[in-house]
JSON list of C-alpha atoms in Angstrom, two decimals:
[
{"chain": "A", "resi": 1, "resn": "UNK", "atom": "CA", "xyz": [-7.07, 9.37, -6.03]},
{"chain": "A", "resi": 2, "resn": "UNK", "atom": "CA", "xyz": [-6.17, 12.41, -5.07]},
{"chain": "A", "resi": 3, "resn": "UNK", "atom": "CA", "xyz": [-4.91, 14.10, -8.34]},
{"chain": "A", "resi": 4, "resn": "UNK", "atom": "CA", "xyz": [-3.49, 17.36, -8.10]},
{"chain": "A", "resi": 5, "resn": "UNK", "atom": "CA", "xyz": [-4.17, 20.79, -10.22]},
{"chain": "A", "resi": 6, "resn": "UNK", "atom": "CA", "xyz": [-1.95, 20.72, -12.32]},
{"chain": "A", "resi": 7, "resn": "UNK", "atom": "CA", "xyz": [-2.48, 17.62, -14.46]},
{"chain": "A", "resi": 8, "resn": "UNK", "atom": "CA", "xyz": [-6.10, 18.18, -14.71]},
{"chain": "A", "resi": 9, "resn": "UNK", "atom": "CA", "xyz": [-5.85, 19.27, -17.90]},
{"chain": "A", "resi": 10, "resn": "UNK", "atom": "CA", "xyz": [-4.64, 15.96, -19.11]},
{"chain": "A", "resi": 11, "resn": "UNK", "atom": "CA", "xyz": [-7.59, 14.04, -17.99]},
{"chain": "A", "resi": 12, "resn": "UNK", "atom": "CA", "xyz": [-10.42, 16.77, -19.05]},
{"chain": "A", "resi": 13, "resn": "UNK", "atom": "CA", "xyz": [-8.72, 16.48, -22.57]},
{"chain": "A", "resi": 14, "resn": "UNK", "atom": "CA", "xyz": [-8.52, 12.31, -21.81]},
{"chain": "A", "resi": 15, "resn": "UNK", "atom": "CA", "xyz": [-12.78, 12.24, -20.99]},
{"chain": "A", "resi": 16, "resn": "UNK", "atom": "CA", "xyz": [-12.79, 12.37, -17.20]},
{"chain": "A", "resi": 17, "resn": "UNK", "atom": "CA", "xyz": [-14.67, 14.40, -14.74]},
{"chain": "A", "resi": 18, "resn": "UNK", "atom": "CA", "xyz": [-13.45, 15.87, -11.40]},
{"chain": "A", "resi": 19, "resn": "UNK", "atom": "CA", "xyz": [-14.31, 16.29, -8.32]},
{"chain": "A", "resi": 20, "resn": "UNK", "atom": "CA", "xyz": [-12.54, 18.22, -5.45]},
{"chain": "A", "resi": 21, "resn": "UNK", "atom": "CA", "xyz": [-11.66, 15.99, -2.75]},
{"chain": "A", "resi": 22, "resn": "UNK", "atom": "CA", "xyz": [-10.11, 17.61, 0.04]},
{"chain": "A", "resi": 23, "resn": "UNK", "atom": "CA", "xyz": [-6.44, 19.56, 0.33]},
{"chain": "A", "resi": 24, "resn": "UNK", "atom": "CA", "xyz": [-3.05, 18.63, 0.95]},
{"chain": "A", "resi": 25, "resn": "UNK", "atom": "CA", "xyz": [-0.79, 20.09, 3.20]},
{"chain": "A", "resi": 26, "resn": "UNK", "atom": "CA", "xyz": [3.16, 20.47, 3.04]},
{"chain": "A", "resi": 27, "resn": "UNK", "atom": "CA", "xyz": [5.65, 22.40, 4.09]},
{"chain": "A", "resi": 28, "resn": "UNK", "atom": "CA", "xyz": [8.46, 24.27, 2.51]},
{"chain": "A", "resi": 29, "resn": "UNK", "atom": "CA", "xyz": [11.72, 22.99, 5.18]},
{"chain": "A", "resi": 30, "resn": "UNK", "atom": "CA", "xyz": [14.10, 26.06, 3.65]},
{"chain": "A", "resi": 31, "resn": "UNK", "atom": "CA", "xyz": [11.54, 28.91, 5.23]},
{"chain": "A", "resi": 32, "resn": "UNK", "atom": "CA", "xyz": [10.70, 26.93, 7.57]},
{"chain": "A", "resi": 33, "resn": "UNK", "atom": "CA", "xyz": [12.07, 28.31, 10.93]},
{"chain": "A", "resi": 34, "resn": "UNK", "atom": "CA", "xyz": [11.31, 28.31, 15.08]},
{"chain": "A", "resi": 35, "resn": "UNK", "atom": "CA", "xyz": [11.68, 32.02, 15.25]},
{"chain": "A", "resi": 36, "resn": "UNK", "atom": "CA", "xyz": [9.17, 34.97, 15.70]},
{"chain": "A", "resi": 37, "resn": "UNK", "atom": "CA", "xyz": [6.42, 35.45, 17.83]},
{"chain": "A", "resi": 38, "resn": "UNK", "atom": "CA", "xyz": [4.17, 33.42, 15.07]},
{"chain": "A", "resi": 39, "resn": "UNK", "atom": "CA", "xyz": [6.17, 30.07, 16.35]},
{"chain": "A", "resi": 40, "resn": "UNK", "atom": "CA", "xyz": [5.89, 31.02, 20.25]},
{"chain": "A", "resi": 41, "resn": "UNK", "atom": "CA", "xyz": [3.36, 27.90, 20.77]},
{"chain": "A", "resi": 42, "resn": "UNK", "atom": "CA", "xyz": [5.59, 25.45, 18.30]},
{"chain": "A", "resi": 43, "resn": "UNK", "atom": "CA", "xyz": [8.42, 26.44, 20.10]},
{"chain": "A", "resi": 44, "resn": "UNK", "atom": "CA", "xyz": [6.79, 25.59, 23.49]},
{"chain": "A", "resi": 45, "resn": "UNK", "atom": "CA", "xyz": [5.89, 22.71, 21.82]},
{"chain": "A", "resi": 46, "resn": "UNK", "atom": "CA", "xyz": [9.44, 21.72, 21.89]},
{"chain": "A", "resi": 47, "resn": "UNK", "atom": "CA", "xyz": [10.48, 22.52, 25.10]},
{"chain": "A", "resi": 48, "resn": "UNK", "atom": "CA", "xyz": [8.05, 20.94, 26.73]},
{"chain": "A", "resi": 49, "resn": "UNK", "atom": "CA", "xyz": [8.41, 17.57, 24.65]},
{"chain": "A", "resi": 50, "resn": "UNK", "atom": "CA", "xyz": [12.07, 18.24, 25.66]},
{"chain": "A", "resi": 51, "resn": "UNK", "atom": "CA", "xyz": [11.39, 18.87, 29.63]},
{"chain": "A", "resi": 52, "resn": "UNK", "atom": "CA", "xyz": [9.30, 15.25, 29.34]},
{"chain": "A", "resi": 53, "resn": "UNK", "atom": "CA", "xyz": [12.09, 13.39, 27.97]},
{"chain": "A", "resi": 54, "resn": "UNK", "atom": "CA", "xyz": [10.88, 12.71, 25.06]},
{"chain": "A", "resi": 55, "resn": "UNK", "atom": "CA", "xyz": [13.15, 12.62, 22.11]},
{"chain": "A", "resi": 56, "resn": "UNK", "atom": "CA", "xyz": [13.25, 11.87, 18.20]},
{"chain": "A", "resi": 57, "resn": "UNK", "atom": "CA", "xyz": [14.69, 9.16, 16.24]},
{"chain": "A", "resi": 58, "resn": "UNK", "atom": "CA", "xyz": [14.42, 7.97, 13.05]},
{"chain": "A", "resi": 59, "resn": "UNK", "atom": "CA", "xyz": [14.67, 4.34, 12.27]},
{"chain": "A", "resi": 60, "resn": "UNK", "atom": "CA", "xyz": [16.49, 3.35, 8.65]},
{"chain": "A", "resi": 61, "resn": "UNK", "atom": "CA", "xyz": [13.98, 0.05, 6.85]},
{"chain": "A", "resi": 62, "resn": "UNK", "atom": "CA", "xyz": [17.06, -1.83, 7.74]},
{"chain": "A", "resi": 63, "resn": "UNK", "atom": "CA", "xyz": [16.57, -1.14, 11.50]},
{"chain": "A", "resi": 64, "resn": "UNK", "atom": "CA", "xyz": [12.64, -1.73, 11.21]},
{"chain": "A", "resi": 65, "resn": "UNK", "atom": "CA", "xyz": [12.86, -5.54, 11.67]},
{"chain": "A", "resi": 66, "resn": "UNK", "atom": "CA", "xyz": [14.14, -5.56, 15.04]},
{"chain": "A", "resi": 67, "resn": "UNK", "atom": "CA", "xyz": [11.94, -2.47, 16.38]},
{"chain": "A", "resi": 68, "resn": "UNK", "atom": "CA", "xyz": [8.59, -4.48, 14.66]},
{"chain": "A", "resi": 69, "resn": "UNK", "atom": "CA", "xyz": [7.16, -5.96, 17.37]},
{"chain": "A", "resi": 70, "resn": "UNK", "atom": "CA", "xyz": [7.60, -2.58, 19.61]},
{"chain": "A", "resi": 71, "resn": "UNK", "atom": "CA", "xyz": [5.83, -1.47, 16.93]},
{"chain": "A", "resi": 72, "resn": "UNK", "atom": "CA", "xyz": [2.58, -3.43, 15.96]},
{"chain": "A", "resi": 73, "resn": "UNK", "atom": "CA", "xyz": [2.11, -3.31, 19.96]},
{"chain": "A", "resi": 74, "resn": "UNK", "atom": "CA", "xyz": [1.85, 0.85, 19.62]},
{"chain": "A", "resi": 75, "resn": "UNK", "atom": "CA", "xyz": [-0.05, 0.19, 17.11]},
{"chain": "A", "resi": 76, "resn": "UNK", "atom": "CA", "xyz": [-2.91, -2.16, 18.64]},
{"chain": "A", "resi": 77, "resn": "UNK", "atom": "CA", "xyz": [-2.83, 0.41, 21.51]},
{"chain": "A", "resi": 78, "resn": "UNK", "atom": "CA", "xyz": [-3.72, 2.74, 19.02]},
{"chain": "A", "resi": 79, "resn": "UNK", "atom": "CA", "xyz": [-6.76, 1.45, 16.60]},
{"chain": "A", "resi": 80, "resn": "UNK", "atom": "CA", "xyz": [-8.43, -0.47, 20.59]},
{"chain": "A", "resi": 81, "resn": "UNK", "atom": "CA", "xyz": [-8.34, 2.98, 21.89]},
{"chain": "A", "resi": 82, "resn": "UNK", "atom": "CA", "xyz": [-10.43, 4.54, 18.66]},
{"chain": "A", "resi": 83, "resn": "UNK", "atom": "CA", "xyz": [-12.24, 1.67, 17.75]},
{"chain": "A", "resi": 84, "resn": "UNK", "atom": "CA", "xyz": [-10.66, 1.28, 14.31]},
{"chain": "A", "resi": 85, "resn": "UNK", "atom": "CA", "xyz": [-9.44, -1.08, 11.93]},
{"chain": "A", "resi": 86, "resn": "UNK", "atom": "CA", "xyz": [-6.55, -0.67, 10.22]},
{"chain": "A", "resi": 87, "resn": "UNK", "atom": "CA", "xyz": [-7.50, 1.46, 6.78]},
{"chain": "A", "resi": 88, "resn": "UNK", "atom": "CA", "xyz": [-5.24, 0.07, 3.25]},
{"chain": "A", "resi": 89, "resn": "UNK", "atom": "CA", "xyz": [-5.29, 2.73, 0.66]},
{"chain": "A", "resi": 90, "resn": "UNK", "atom": "CA", "xyz": [-5.62, 6.16, 1.34]},
{"chain": "A", "resi": 91, "resn": "UNK", "atom": "CA", "xyz": [-2.98, 5.52, 4.26]},
{"chain": "A", "resi": 92, "resn": "UNK", "atom": "CA", "xyz": [-0.26, 2.84, 4.94]},
{"chain": "A", "resi": 93, "resn": "UNK", "atom": "CA", "xyz": [-1.60, -0.25, 7.18]},
{"chain": "A", "resi": 94, "resn": "UNK", "atom": "CA", "xyz": [0.60, -2.14, 9.80]},
{"chain": "A", "resi": 95, "resn": "UNK", "atom": "CA", "xyz": [1.75, -4.87, 7.73]},
{"chain": "A", "resi": 96, "resn": "UNK", "atom": "CA", "xyz": [5.39, -6.14, 8.28]},
{"chain": "A", "resi": 97, "resn": "UNK", "atom": "CA", "xyz": [6.10, -6.54, 4.33]},
{"chain": "A", "resi": 98, "resn": "UNK", "atom": "CA", "xyz": [5.65, -2.53, 4.13]},
{"chain": "A", "resi": 99, "resn": "UNK", "atom": "CA", "xyz": [6.49, -1.37, 7.52]},
{"chain": "A", "resi": 100, "resn": "UNK", "atom": "CA", "xyz": [10.35, -2.77, 6.87]},
{"chain": "A", "resi": 101, "resn": "UNK", "atom": "CA", "xyz": [10.64, -1.12, 3.61]},
{"chain": "A", "resi": 102, "resn": "UNK", "atom": "CA", "xyz": [10.54, 2.11, 4.65]},
{"chain": "A", "resi": 103, "resn": "UNK", "atom": "CA", "xyz": [12.05, 4.27, 7.01]},
{"chain": "A", "resi": 104, "resn": "UNK", "atom": "CA", "xyz": [10.16, 5.15, 10.68]},
{"chain": "A", "resi": 105, "resn": "UNK", "atom": "CA", "xyz": [10.52, 8.01, 13.19]},
{"chain": "A", "resi": 106, "resn": "UNK", "atom": "CA", "xyz": [10.54, 6.77, 16.53]},
{"chain": "A", "resi": 107, "resn": "UNK", "atom": "CA", "xyz": [9.11, 8.39, 19.14]},
{"chain": "A", "resi": 108, "resn": "UNK", "atom": "CA", "xyz": [10.70, 7.03, 23.20]},
{"chain": "A", "resi": 109, "resn": "UNK", "atom": "CA", "xyz": [9.98, 8.57, 26.20]},
{"chain": "A", "resi": 110, "resn": "UNK", "atom": "CA", "xyz": [12.87, 7.28, 28.60]},
{"chain": "A", "resi": 111, "resn": "UNK", "atom": "CA", "xyz": [13.85, 4.05, 26.66]},
{"chain": "A", "resi": 112, "resn": "UNK", "atom": "CA", "xyz": [9.69, 3.31, 25.79]},
{"chain": "A", "resi": 113, "resn": "UNK", "atom": "CA", "xyz": [8.44, 3.57, 22.28]},
{"chain": "A", "resi": 114, "resn": "UNK", "atom": "CA", "xyz": [5.34, 5.53, 22.84]},
{"chain": "A", "resi": 115, "resn": "UNK", "atom": "CA", "xyz": [4.83, 6.84, 18.87]},
{"chain": "A", "resi": 116, "resn": "UNK", "atom": "CA", "xyz": [6.40, 6.52, 15.78]},
{"chain": "A", "resi": 117, "resn": "UNK", "atom": "CA", "xyz": [5.31, 7.36, 12.40]},
{"chain": "A", "resi": 118, "resn": "UNK", "atom": "CA", "xyz": [6.76, 5.61, 8.58]},
{"chain": "A", "resi": 119, "resn": "UNK", "atom": "CA", "xyz": [8.36, 7.76, 6.58]},
{"chain": "A", "resi": 120, "resn": "UNK", "atom": "CA", "xyz": [8.36, 7.99, 2.62]},
{"chain": "A", "resi": 121, "resn": "UNK", "atom": "CA", "xyz": [11.58, 9.45, 0.99]},
{"chain": "A", "resi": 122, "resn": "UNK", "atom": "CA", "xyz": [13.35, 8.49, -2.42]},
{"chain": "A", "resi": 123, "resn": "UNK", "atom": "CA", "xyz": [16.92, 9.68, -2.95]},
{"chain": "A", "resi": 124, "resn": "UNK", "atom": "CA", "xyz": [15.90, 12.83, -4.72]},
{"chain": "A", "resi": 125, "resn": "UNK", "atom": "CA", "xyz": [15.34, 14.97, -0.98]},
{"chain": "A", "resi": 126, "resn": "UNK", "atom": "CA", "xyz": [12.82, 16.07, -3.19]},
{"chain": "A", "resi": 127, "resn": "UNK", "atom": "CA", "xyz": [9.91, 15.94, -0.84]},
{"chain": "A", "resi": 128, "resn": "UNK", "atom": "CA", "xyz": [9.27, 13.59, 2.99]},
{"chain": "A", "resi": 129, "resn": "UNK", "atom": "CA", "xyz": [5.75, 12.44, 3.68]},
{"chain": "A", "resi": 130, "resn": "UNK", "atom": "CA", "xyz": [4.77, 11.05, 6.62]},
{"chain": "A", "resi": 131, "resn": "UNK", "atom": "CA", "xyz": [2.19, 7.83, 6.18]},
{"chain": "A", "resi": 132, "resn": "UNK", "atom": "CA", "xyz": [1.19, 5.82, 9.09]},
{"chain": "A", "resi": 133, "resn": "UNK", "atom": "CA", "xyz": [1.44, 7.25, 12.29]},
{"chain": "A", "resi": 134, "resn": "UNK", "atom": "CA", "xyz": [0.48, 5.77, 15.43]},
{"chain": "A", "resi": 135, "resn": "UNK", "atom": "CA", "xyz": [0.28, 7.39, 18.95]},
{"chain": "A", "resi": 136, "resn": "UNK", "atom": "CA", "xyz": [0.11, 5.22, 22.40]},
{"chain": "A", "resi": 137, "resn": "UNK", "atom": "CA", "xyz": [-2.98, 6.26, 24.22]},
{"chain": "A", "resi": 138, "resn": "UNK", "atom": "CA", "xyz": [-1.09, 6.98, 27.85]},
{"chain": "A", "resi": 139, "resn": "UNK", "atom": "CA", "xyz": [1.49, 9.18, 25.68]},
{"chain": "A", "resi": 140, "resn": "UNK", "atom": "CA", "xyz": [2.23, 12.70, 26.93]},
{"chain": "A", "resi": 141, "resn": "UNK", "atom": "CA", "xyz": [-0.07, 15.53, 25.07]},
{"chain": "A", "resi": 142, "resn": "UNK", "atom": "CA", "xyz": [1.05, 17.45, 22.10]},
{"chain": "A", "resi": 143, "resn": "UNK", "atom": "CA", "xyz": [3.65, 14.48, 21.32]},
{"chain": "A", "resi": 144, "resn": "UNK", "atom": "CA", "xyz": [3.03, 14.46, 17.42]},
{"chain": "A", "resi": 145, "resn": "UNK", "atom": "CA", "xyz": [3.76, 18.04, 17.54]},
{"chain": "A", "resi": 146, "resn": "UNK", "atom": "CA", "xyz": [6.78, 17.58, 18.90]},
{"chain": "A", "resi": 147, "resn": "UNK", "atom": "CA", "xyz": [7.49, 14.60, 16.53]},
{"chain": "A", "resi": 148, "resn": "UNK", "atom": "CA", "xyz": [6.77, 17.05, 13.35]},
{"chain": "A", "resi": 149, "resn": "UNK", "atom": "CA", "xyz": [9.30, 19.33, 14.30]},
{"chain": "A", "resi": 150, "resn": "UNK", "atom": "CA", "xyz": [11.37, 17.81, 14.80]},
{"chain": "A", "resi": 151, "resn": "UNK", "atom": "CA", "xyz": [11.14, 15.90, 11.70]},
{"chain": "A", "resi": 152, "resn": "UNK", "atom": "CA", "xyz": [11.54, 19.10, 9.96]},
{"chain": "A", "resi": 153, "resn": "UNK", "atom": "CA", "xyz": [14.61, 20.43, 11.39]},
{"chain": "A", "resi": 154, "resn": "UNK", "atom": "CA", "xyz": [16.06, 17.32, 11.27]},
{"chain": "A", "resi": 155, "resn": "UNK", "atom": "CA", "xyz": [15.00, 17.02, 6.87]},
{"chain": "A", "resi": 156, "resn": "UNK", "atom": "CA", "xyz": [15.55, 21.01, 6.44]},
{"chain": "A", "resi": 157, "resn": "UNK", "atom": "CA", "xyz": [19.35, 20.12, 7.80]},
{"chain": "A", "resi": 158, "resn": "UNK", "atom": "CA", "xyz": [19.40, 17.16, 5.09]},
{"chain": "A", "resi": 159, "resn": "UNK", "atom": "CA", "xyz": [18.56, 19.21, 2.37]},
{"chain": "A", "resi": 160, "resn": "UNK", "atom": "CA", "xyz": [15.16, 18.73, 1.20]},
{"chain": "A", "resi": 161, "resn": "UNK", "atom": "CA", "xyz": [12.97, 20.59, 0.25]},
{"chain": "A", "resi": 162, "resn": "UNK", "atom": "CA", "xyz": [9.28, 19.56, 1.10]},
{"chain": "A", "resi": 163, "resn": "UNK", "atom": "CA", "xyz": [7.48, 18.00, 4.14]},
{"chain": "A", "resi": 164, "resn": "UNK", "atom": "CA", "xyz": [4.56, 16.10, 3.14]},
{"chain": "A", "resi": 165, "resn": "UNK", "atom": "CA", "xyz": [1.94, 16.09, 6.60]},
{"chain": "A", "resi": 166, "resn": "UNK", "atom": "CA", "xyz": [-0.62, 14.51, 3.71]},
{"chain": "A", "resi": 167, "resn": "UNK", "atom": "CA", "xyz": [-5.16, 15.51, 2.56]},
{"chain": "A", "resi": 168, "resn": "UNK", "atom": "CA", "xyz": [-7.36, 17.94, 5.16]},
{"chain": "A", "resi": 169, "resn": "UNK", "atom": "CA", "xyz": [-10.79, 15.42, 3.52]},
{"chain": "A", "resi": 170, "resn": "UNK", "atom": "CA", "xyz": [-13.04, 18.29, 2.23]},
{"chain": "A", "resi": 171, "resn": "UNK", "atom": "CA", "xyz": [-11.08, 21.26, 3.08]},
{"chain": "A", "resi": 172, "resn": "UNK", "atom": "CA", "xyz": [-11.22, 24.09, 0.65]},
{"chain": "A", "resi": 173, "resn": "UNK", "atom": "CA", "xyz": [-14.25, 23.89, -0.52]},
{"chain": "A", "resi": 174, "resn": "UNK", "atom": "CA", "xyz": [-16.17, 26.94, -1.76]},
{"chain": "A", "resi": 175, "resn": "UNK", "atom": "CA", "xyz": [-18.29, 28.12, 0.32]},
{"chain": "A", "resi": 176, "resn": "UNK", "atom": "CA", "xyz": [-20.46, 30.36, -3.11]},
{"chain": "A", "resi": 177, "resn": "UNK", "atom": "CA", "xyz": [-24.00, 28.94, -3.80]},
{"chain": "A", "resi": 178, "resn": "UNK", "atom": "CA", "xyz": [-23.35, 28.55, -7.48]},
{"chain": "A", "resi": 179, "resn": "UNK", "atom": "CA", "xyz": [-20.67, 26.16, -7.10]},
{"chain": "A", "resi": 180, "resn": "UNK", "atom": "CA", "xyz": [-21.55, 22.33, -7.89]},
{"chain": "A", "resi": 181, "resn": "UNK", "atom": "CA", "xyz": [-23.87, 19.72, -6.02]},
{"chain": "A", "resi": 182, "resn": "UNK", "atom": "CA", "xyz": [-20.80, 18.21, -5.02]},
{"chain": "A", "resi": 183, "resn": "UNK", "atom": "CA", "xyz": [-19.39, 21.60, -4.09]},
{"chain": "A", "resi": 184, "resn": "UNK", "atom": "CA", "xyz": [-22.36, 22.05, -2.30]},
{"chain": "A", "resi": 185, "resn": "UNK", "atom": "CA", "xyz": [-21.89, 18.31, 0.39]},
{"chain": "A", "resi": 186, "resn": "UNK", "atom": "CA", "xyz": [-18.13, 18.75, 0.20]},
{"chain": "A", "resi": 187, "resn": "UNK", "atom": "CA", "xyz": [-18.97, 22.03, 2.27]},
{"chain": "A", "resi": 188, "resn": "UNK", "atom": "CA", "xyz": [-21.92, 20.80, 3.97]},
{"chain": "A", "resi": 189, "resn": "UNK", "atom": "CA", "xyz": [-19.75, 17.86, 5.71]},
{"chain": "A", "resi": 190, "resn": "UNK", "atom": "CA", "xyz": [-17.04, 19.83, 6.55]},
{"chain": "A", "resi": 191, "resn": "UNK", "atom": "CA", "xyz": [-19.20, 22.47, 8.62]},
{"chain": "A", "resi": 192, "resn": "UNK", "atom": "CA", "xyz": [-21.48, 19.78, 10.54]},
{"chain": "A", "resi": 193, "resn": "UNK", "atom": "CA", "xyz": [-19.75, 16.33, 10.07]},
{"chain": "A", "resi": 194, "resn": "UNK", "atom": "CA", "xyz": [-17.38, 17.04, 13.31]},
{"chain": "A", "resi": 195, "resn": "UNK", "atom": "CA", "xyz": [-19.34, 13.64, 14.67]},
{"chain": "A", "resi": 196, "resn": "UNK", "atom": "CA", "xyz": [-18.39, 10.98, 11.95]},
{"chain": "A", "resi": 197, "resn": "UNK", "atom": "CA", "xyz": [-15.22, 12.49, 10.96]},
{"chain": "A", "resi": 198, "resn": "UNK", "atom": "CA", "xyz": [-12.55, 15.51, 12.60]},
{"chain": "A", "resi": 199, "resn": "UNK", "atom": "CA", "xyz": [-12.78, 17.79, 9.44]},
{"chain": "A", "resi": 200, "resn": "UNK", "atom": "CA", "xyz": [-11.81, 20.60, 10.90]},
{"chain": "A", "resi": 201, "resn": "UNK", "atom": "CA", "xyz": [-9.70, 19.32, 14.00]},
{"chain": "A", "resi": 202, "resn": "UNK", "atom": "CA", "xyz": [-7.54, 17.83, 11.21]},
{"chain": "A", "resi": 203, "resn": "UNK", "atom": "CA", "xyz": [-7.06, 21.13, 9.13]},
{"chain": "A", "resi": 204, "resn": "UNK", "atom": "CA", "xyz": [-6.78, 22.77, 12.24]},
{"chain": "A", "resi": 205, "resn": "UNK", "atom": "CA", "xyz": [-3.38, 20.15, 13.29]},
{"chain": "A", "resi": 206, "resn": "UNK", "atom": "CA", "xyz": [-1.68, 21.12, 9.94]},
{"chain": "A", "resi": 207, "resn": "UNK", "atom": "CA", "xyz": [-2.65, 24.65, 9.84]},
{"chain": "A", "resi": 208, "resn": "UNK", "atom": "CA", "xyz": [-0.56, 25.36, 12.57]},
{"chain": "A", "resi": 209, "resn": "UNK", "atom": "CA", "xyz": [3.06, 24.35, 11.16]},
{"chain": "A", "resi": 210, "resn": "UNK", "atom": "CA", "xyz": [2.34, 26.79, 8.21]},
{"chain": "A", "resi": 211, "resn": "UNK", "atom": "CA", "xyz": [1.77, 24.42, 5.02]},
{"chain": "A", "resi": 212, "resn": "UNK", "atom": "CA", "xyz": [1.27, 25.66, 1.75]},
{"chain": "A", "resi": 213, "resn": "UNK", "atom": "CA", "xyz": [-2.77, 24.19, 1.09]},
{"chain": "A", "resi": 214, "resn": "UNK", "atom": "CA", "xyz": [-2.89, 22.61, -2.50]},
{"chain": "A", "resi": 215, "resn": "UNK", "atom": "CA", "xyz": [-6.07, 21.44, -3.76]},
{"chain": "A", "resi": 216, "resn": "UNK", "atom": "CA", "xyz": [-6.01, 17.09, -4.95]},
{"chain": "A", "resi": 217, "resn": "UNK", "atom": "CA", "xyz": [-9.03, 15.50, -6.74]},
{"chain": "A", "resi": 218, "resn": "UNK", "atom": "CA", "xyz": [-10.38, 12.41, -8.15]},
{"chain": "A", "resi": 219, "resn": "UNK", "atom": "CA", "xyz": [-10.70, 12.04, -11.76]},
{"chain": "A", "resi": 220, "resn": "UNK", "atom": "CA", "xyz": [-13.40, 9.55, -12.51]},
{"chain": "A", "resi": 221, "resn": "UNK", "atom": "CA", "xyz": [-15.04, 8.20, -16.43]},
{"chain": "A", "resi": 222, "resn": "UNK", "atom": "CA", "xyz": [-17.42, 10.61, -17.75]},
{"chain": "A", "resi": 223, "resn": "UNK", "atom": "CA", "xyz": [-20.82, 9.40, -17.58]},
{"chain": "A", "resi": 224, "resn": "UNK", "atom": "CA", "xyz": [-20.16, 7.91, -13.79]},
{"chain": "A", "resi": 225, "resn": "UNK", "atom": "CA", "xyz": [-22.09, 9.60, -11.16]},
{"chain": "A", "resi": 226, "resn": "UNK", "atom": "CA", "xyz": [-19.30, 11.08, -8.85]},
{"chain": "A", "resi": 227, "resn": "UNK", "atom": "CA", "xyz": [-20.75, 10.21, -5.50]},
{"chain": "A", "resi": 228, "resn": "UNK", "atom": "CA", "xyz": [-21.29, 6.76, -6.36]},
{"chain": "A", "resi": 229, "resn": "UNK", "atom": "CA", "xyz": [-17.34, 6.97, -7.71]},
{"chain": "A", "resi": 230, "resn": "UNK", "atom": "CA", "xyz": [-16.63, 8.64, -4.22]},
{"chain": "A", "resi": 231, "resn": "UNK", "atom": "CA", "xyz": [-18.99, 5.64, -1.98]},
{"chain": "A", "resi": 232, "resn": "UNK", "atom": "CA", "xyz": [-16.71, 3.26, -3.45]},
{"chain": "A", "resi": 233, "resn": "UNK", "atom": "CA", "xyz": [-13.66, 5.03, -2.19]},
{"chain": "A", "resi": 234, "resn": "UNK", "atom": "CA", "xyz": [-15.04, 5.16, 1.03]},
{"chain": "A", "resi": 235, "resn": "UNK", "atom": "CA", "xyz": [-15.07, 0.90, 2.17]},
{"chain": "A", "resi": 236, "resn": "UNK", "atom": "CA", "xyz": [-11.52, 1.27, -0.06]},
{"chain": "A", "resi": 237, "resn": "UNK", "atom": "CA", "xyz": [-9.85, 3.55, 2.53]},
{"chain": "A", "resi": 238, "resn": "UNK", "atom": "CA", "xyz": [-12.49, 2.04, 5.15]},
{"chain": "A", "resi": 239, "resn": "UNK", "atom": "CA", "xyz": [-10.79, -1.56, 4.90]},
{"chain": "A", "resi": 240, "resn": "UNK", "atom": "CA", "xyz": [-14.04, -3.16, 3.11]},
{"chain": "A", "resi": 241, "resn": "UNK", "atom": "CA", "xyz": [-17.71, -2.86, 3.85]},
{"chain": "A", "resi": 242, "resn": "UNK", "atom": "CA", "xyz": [-17.49, -3.70, 7.32]},
{"chain": "A", "resi": 243, "resn": "UNK", "atom": "CA", "xyz": [-15.22, -2.00, 8.35]},
{"chain": "A", "resi": 244, "resn": "UNK", "atom": "CA", "xyz": [-17.04, 1.06, 7.00]},
{"chain": "A", "resi": 245, "resn": "UNK", "atom": "CA", "xyz": [-19.54, 0.14, 9.24]},
{"chain": "A", "resi": 246, "resn": "UNK", "atom": "CA", "xyz": [-18.10, -1.02, 11.67]},
{"chain": "A", "resi": 247, "resn": "UNK", "atom": "CA", "xyz": [-17.09, 3.02, 12.15]}
]
């Protein structure tokens, strides 16, 4: 699941078949800057957050247990507002043991926590990735723009090379008709499936930060219908059959 293009040959040699899932976005932090006309909207988003009294705090894993009740409150409000269940396969869930094992970035409005994101990081300083994200429904607009910009600047100063923004499902499929059935299905869903999932909106949100996009694939055993495998993955991502059907 989410195999990168650099290892596809290994899977092909093992007799596996690859199907495209979408694209993964990551920002090259040494090159990231808020300077220039192309970054005017990002500078505006950062200043807006500062005017609204927003601040970002990165809490190490050791300090997360003391904040767990507040994080659960934010998460419950977000889940209720969007009428969704926790996902536990492609993204982290607000499981206490999981969340308390990693640093968490908080967004405060004054002293009140209005958003947070868990961070996946190692001591190698090669890449930091965002995982579980939650926002209070009454939080100011643009709060996630503010959070990401603050994180980019913080980790750039720490010498981290990449910041991972995660997947844009079904993005980057070729428009040509001379492609596989799955590519044509994926492209059609991406173009016309906004009522089910914000495919274009999610990619557009991440694209504003100027990331590098890289395709991601799922590999399956030869002879297995890729569409059946993708259906299984959808059930896993949705938290089980009930989670998928309740969307």
